[in-house]
Amino acid sequence: QVQLVQSGAEVKKPGSSVKVSCKTSGYTFGTYGITWVRQAPGQGLEWMGVIIPILGTPNYAQRFQGRVTITTDESTKTVYMEVDSLRSDDTAIYYCARQWQGGSLAYWGQGTLVTVSS
Amino acid sequence: EIVMTQSPATLSVSPGERATLSCRANESVSINVAWYQQKPGQPPTLLIYGASTRATGIPARFSGSGSGTQFTLTINSLQSEDFAVYYCQQYSKWPVYTFGQGTKLDSK
């Protein structure tokens, strides 16, 4: 069965970076896009970016361009999402999700809480 | 960027009744819309894709409709487990697929 397992919670200082991993299994890695979505405390879902591993080029929401980097490691079937220059308003749960039909997201990781605090 | 606007922000409905949630896009997204349910402390669950196709294992009381800019999620005979937050998402304009701000469905 399809599984996405994310790395554990992180506490970071403002101005630092965080890298969250999403290890996939149960399907052919590379042929389905992996999307990153975040959710600030008590807030809604925010689409951040996507990568289709077989194509290799990530795409980002405009507000995250230049500050977020999505990469893949085909050998471990893992997708990474790094956020630079962290601010307090980056405090959120970060989810990875695998695309299903079109861009719908049928499979989700458990989420990774990133707390940015001095 | 396509903006998805959900209404109402909060909907109070009695168990056993019907709930109707709306989602509007600021430009046509054809039928490239998905609906998700999210319960506290959990990731979202895909309910509907292609505006009206139920995802695997989703009960028939959930139905989606609409095309272009107006979409509706209907939940018939509300069960206690249906009280949650619901999000619509458009995936029409590659590569940026935006979410609505959510509708909280609570029990009257």
Tab-separated table of C-alpha atoms in Angstrom:
chain	number	residue	atom	x	y	z
A	1	GLN	CA	0.000	0.000	0.000
A	2	VAL	CA	1.071	3.560	-0.629
A	3	GLN	CA	2.774	5.136	2.383
A	4	LEU	CA	4.380	8.500	2.992
A	5	VAL	CA	6.369	8.772	6.213
A	6	GLN	CA	7.690	12.155	7.249
A	7	SER	CA	10.547	13.139	9.531
A	8	GLY	CA	9.957	14.239	13.084
A	9	ALA	CA	9.106	17.555	14.660
A	10	GLU	CA	11.644	20.382	14.563
A	11	VAL	CA	12.247	23.493	16.632
A	12	LYS	CA	14.233	26.185	14.837
A	13	LYS	CA	15.492	29.692	15.481
A	14	PRO	CA	14.381	32.598	13.288
A	15	GLY	CA	16.704	32.996	10.320
A	16	SER	CA	17.721	29.346	10.235
A	17	SER	CA	16.655	26.606	7.810
A	18	VAL	CA	14.712	23.387	8.137
A	19	LYS	CA	14.672	20.325	5.896
A	20	VAL	CA	11.721	17.943	6.123
A	21	SER	CA	11.787	14.506	4.525
A	22	CYS	CA	9.000	12.390	3.071
A	23	LYS	CA	9.886	8.740	2.504
A	24	THR	CA	7.602	7.006	0.038
A	25	SER	CA	6.776	3.360	-0.545
A	26	GLY	CA	4.206	1.119	-2.159
A	27	TYR	CA	4.280	2.541	-5.682
A	28	THR	CA	6.643	3.375	-8.515
A	29	PHE	CA	8.559	6.380	-7.287
A	30	GLY	CA	8.946	9.046	-9.900
A	31	THR	CA	5.710	8.758	-11.787
A	32	TYR	CA	3.485	10.634	-9.360
A	33	GLY	CA	3.931	14.178	-8.178
A	34	ILE	CA	4.646	14.872	-4.540
A	35	THR	CA	3.136	18.089	-3.237
A	36	TRP	CA	3.992	19.996	-0.064
A	37	VAL	CA	1.194	21.661	1.868
A	38	ARG	CA	1.441	23.532	5.129
A	39	GLN	CA	-1.067	24.416	7.826
A	40	ALA	CA	-0.383	27.113	10.403
A	41	PRO	CA	-1.991	26.636	13.826
A	42	GLY	CA	-5.762	26.955	13.536
A	43	GLN	CA	-5.514	27.913	9.874
A	44	GLY	CA	-6.305	26.370	6.508
A	45	LEU	CA	-4.244	24.440	3.988
A	46	GLU	CA	-1.632	26.278	1.945
A	47	TRP	CA	-0.216	24.757	-1.253
A	48	MET	CA	3.547	25.267	-1.329
A	49	GLY	CA	5.058	23.367	-4.230
A	50	VAL	CA	5.250	20.146	-6.207
A	51	ILE	CA	7.780	17.895	-7.856
A	52	ILE	CA	7.308	15.026	-10.258
A	53	PRO	CA	10.493	13.056	-9.624
A	54	ILE	CA	10.781	11.617	-13.123
A	55	LEU	CA	10.753	15.155	-14.513
A	56	GLY	CA	12.946	16.569	-11.784
A	57	THR	CA	11.955	20.226	-11.932
A	58	PRO	CA	10.052	21.510	-8.902
A	59	ASN	CA	7.408	24.207	-9.074
A	60	TYR	CA	6.522	26.579	-6.251
A	61	ALA	CA	3.751	28.897	-5.221
A	62	GLN	CA	4.919	32.429	-5.907
A	63	ARG	CA	5.092	33.394	-2.257
A	64	PHE	CA	7.599	30.604	-1.587
A	65	GLN	CA	9.794	31.147	-4.645
A	66	GLY	CA	13.405	31.603	-3.606
A	67	ARG	CA	12.878	30.452	-0.031
A	68	VAL	CA	11.666	26.869	-0.468
A	69	THR	CA	13.549	24.079	-2.233
A	70	ILE	CA	12.071	20.679	-3.073
A	71	THR	CA	14.432	17.849	-4.003
A	72	THR	CA	14.335	14.086	-4.403
A	73	ASP	CA	16.573	11.097	-3.721
A	74	GLU	CA	15.549	8.312	-6.055
A	75	SER	CA	17.767	5.771	-4.314
A	76	THR	CA	15.768	6.078	-1.103
A	77	LYS	CA	12.459	7.141	-2.702
A	78	THR	CA	12.478	10.218	-0.521
A	79	VAL	CA	11.363	13.759	-1.232
A	80	TYR	CA	12.769	16.688	0.732
A	81	MET	CA	11.449	20.189	1.327
A	82	GLU	CA	13.755	22.850	2.724
A	83	VAL	CA	12.645	26.254	3.955
A	84	ASP	CA	15.274	28.983	4.397
A	85	SER	CA	15.253	32.201	6.421
A	86	LEU	CA	12.622	30.901	8.813
A	87	ARG	CA	10.261	33.346	10.479
A	88	SER	CA	7.810	32.883	13.314
A	89	ASP	CA	4.938	32.749	10.825
A	90	ASP	CA	6.510	29.653	9.251
A	91	THR	CA	5.416	27.762	12.355
A	92	ALA	CA	3.107	25.128	10.915
A	93	ILE	CA	2.492	21.483	10.209
A	94	TYR	CA	4.081	20.584	6.901
A	95	TYR	CA	2.523	17.754	4.919
A	96	CYS	CA	3.706	15.880	1.867
A	97	ALA	CA	1.027	14.317	-0.314
A	98	ARG	CA	1.026	12.178	-3.443
A	99	GLN	CA	-1.014	13.140	-6.445
A	100	TRP	CA	-3.800	10.920	-7.644
A	101	GLN	CA	-6.130	11.815	-10.502
A	102	GLY	CA	-4.994	15.119	-11.960
A	103	GLY	CA	-3.715	17.144	-9.043
A	104	SER	CA	-5.915	15.678	-6.341
A	105	LEU	CA	-4.020	14.388	-3.313
A	106	ALA	CA	-5.038	10.899	-2.271
A	107	TYR	CA	-2.154	9.934	-0.017
A	108	TRP	CA	-0.777	12.101	2.770
A	109	GLY	CA	2.110	11.927	5.164
A	110	GLN	CA	1.425	12.227	8.864
A	111	GLY	CA	2.685	15.799	8.964
A	112	THR	CA	5.757	17.406	10.503
A	113	LEU	CA	5.400	20.205	13.031
A	114	VAL	CA	7.994	22.918	12.554
A	115	THR	CA	8.138	25.482	15.340
A	116	VAL	CA	10.106	28.685	14.780
A	117	SER	CA	10.898	30.423	18.028
A	118	SER	CA	13.716	32.396	19.537
B	1	GLU	CA	-3.164	32.527	-9.214
B	2	ILE	CA	-6.624	31.006	-9.078
B	3	VAL	CA	-8.470	31.911	-5.872
B	4	MET	CA	-10.962	29.468	-4.391
B	5	THR	CA	-13.550	30.963	-2.056
B	6	GLN	CA	-15.584	28.700	0.213
B	7	SER	CA	-18.852	29.542	1.901
B	8	PRO	CA	-20.000	29.624	4.532
B	9	ALA	CA	-17.007	29.716	6.873
B	10	THR	CA	-18.994	27.764	9.453
B	11	LEU	CA	-22.093	25.663	8.894
B	12	SER	CA	-24.209	24.294	11.733
B	13	VAL	CA	-26.397	21.328	10.800
B	14	SER	CA	-28.200	18.706	12.857
B	15	PRO	CA	-27.211	15.031	12.615
B	16	GLY	CA	-29.342	13.252	10.038
B	17	GLU	CA	-29.857	16.423	8.023
B	18	ARG	CA	-28.191	17.494	4.772
B	19	ALA	CA	-25.216	19.840	4.532
B	20	THR	CA	-24.426	21.879	1.408
B	21	LEU	CA	-20.992	23.478	1.130
B	22	SER	CA	-20.001	25.840	-1.664
B	23	CYS	CA	-16.758	26.660	-3.420
B	24	ARG	CA	-16.279	29.328	-6.080
B	25	ALA	CA	-13.279	29.887	-8.354
B	26	ASN	CA	-12.345	33.314	-9.695
B	27	GLU	CA	-11.854	31.812	-13.154
B	28	SER	CA	-12.942	28.623	-14.825
B	29	VAL	CA	-11.268	25.446	-13.576
B	30	SER	CA	-13.459	23.084	-15.630
B	31	ILE	CA	-14.074	20.052	-13.364
B	32	ASN	CA	-10.587	20.032	-11.892
B	33	VAL	CA	-11.737	20.310	-8.294
B	34	ALA	CA	-11.192	18.075	-5.299
B	35	TRP	CA	-12.795	18.108	-1.866
B	36	TYR	CA	-11.093	17.063	1.360
B	37	GLN	CA	-12.232	16.381	4.902
B	38	GLN	CA	-9.928	17.160	7.811
B	39	LYS	CA	-10.464	16.127	11.405
B	40	PRO	CA	-8.438	17.572	14.305
B	41	GLY	CA	-4.917	16.236	14.518
B	42	GLN	CA	-5.145	14.367	11.208
B	43	PRO	CA	-4.048	15.052	7.646
B	44	PRO	CA	-6.799	15.726	5.130
B	45	THR	CA	-8.667	12.883	3.448
B	46	LEU	CA	-9.590	13.025	-0.229
B	47	LEU	CA	-13.366	12.769	-0.662
B	48	ILE	CA	-14.090	13.873	-4.219
B	49	TYR	CA	-11.991	14.482	-7.344
B	50	GLY	CA	-12.973	15.576	-10.820
B	51	ALA	CA	-15.684	17.642	-9.104
B	52	SER	CA	-18.005	14.664	-8.694
B	53	THR	CA	-16.129	11.348	-8.455
B	54	ARG	CA	-15.934	9.829	-5.000
B	55	ALA	CA	-12.530	8.611	-3.916
B	56	THR	CA	-12.051	4.998	-2.904
B	57	GLY	CA	-13.947	4.055	0.221
B	58	ILE	CA	-15.898	7.289	0.525
B	59	PRO	CA	-19.549	6.715	1.489
B	60	ALA	CA	-22.278	7.478	-1.015
B	61	ARG	CA	-23.755	10.165	1.248
B	62	PHE	CA	-20.940	12.424	0.008
B	63	SER	CA	-21.517	13.899	-3.432
B	64	GLY	CA	-19.929	16.660	-5.453
B	65	SER	CA	-21.233	18.734	-8.327
B	66	GLY	CA	-20.393	21.739	-10.442
B	67	SER	CA	-18.144	22.879	-13.247
B	68	GLY	CA	-16.484	26.058	-14.383
B	69	THR	CA	-16.480	28.348	-11.364
B	70	GLN	CA	-19.177	27.005	-9.019
B	71	PHE	CA	-18.903	23.788	-7.033
B	72	THR	CA	-20.891	22.109	-4.295
B	73	LEU	CA	-20.204	19.356	-1.802
B	74	THR	CA	-23.359	17.761	-0.415
B	75	ILE	CA	-23.422	15.464	2.569
B	76	ASN	CA	-26.703	13.647	3.087
B	77	SER	CA	-27.894	12.167	6.381
B	78	LEU	CA	-25.069	13.655	8.426
B	79	GLN	CA	-23.341	11.242	10.748
B	80	SER	CA	-21.446	12.242	13.882
B	81	GLU	CA	-18.122	11.468	12.175
B	82	ASP	CA	-18.861	13.950	9.376
B	83	PHE	CA	-18.435	17.011	11.580
B	84	ALA	CA	-15.069	18.324	10.468
B	85	VAL	CA	-13.460	20.970	8.276
B	86	TYR	CA	-13.853	20.674	4.508
B	87	TYR	CA	-11.576	22.150	1.853
B	88	CYS	CA	-11.924	22.479	-1.887
B	89	GLN	CA	-8.863	22.551	-4.152
B	90	GLN	CA	-8.435	23.417	-7.808
B	91	TYR	CA	-5.917	21.599	-9.967
B	92	SER	CA	-6.678	23.205	-13.262
B	93	LYS	CA	-3.768	25.588	-13.656
B	94	TRP	CA	-0.472	23.658	-13.535
B	95	PRO	CA	1.608	23.801	-11.519
B	96	VAL	CA	0.027	25.853	-8.733
B	97	TYR	CA	-2.996	24.151	-7.231
B	98	THR	CA	-4.741	26.289	-4.634
B	99	PHE	CA	-7.036	25.453	-1.732
B	100	GLY	CA	-10.087	27.245	-0.455
B	101	GLN	CA	-9.969	28.596	3.079
B	102	GLY	CA	-12.204	25.844	4.442
B	103	THR	CA	-15.707	25.378	5.840
B	104	LYS	CA	-16.140	24.126	9.386
B	105	LEU	CA	-19.145	21.836	9.680
B	106	ASP	CA	-20.393	21.562	13.213
B	107	SER	CA	-23.304	19.971	14.940
B	108	LYS	CA	-26.343	22.074	15.714
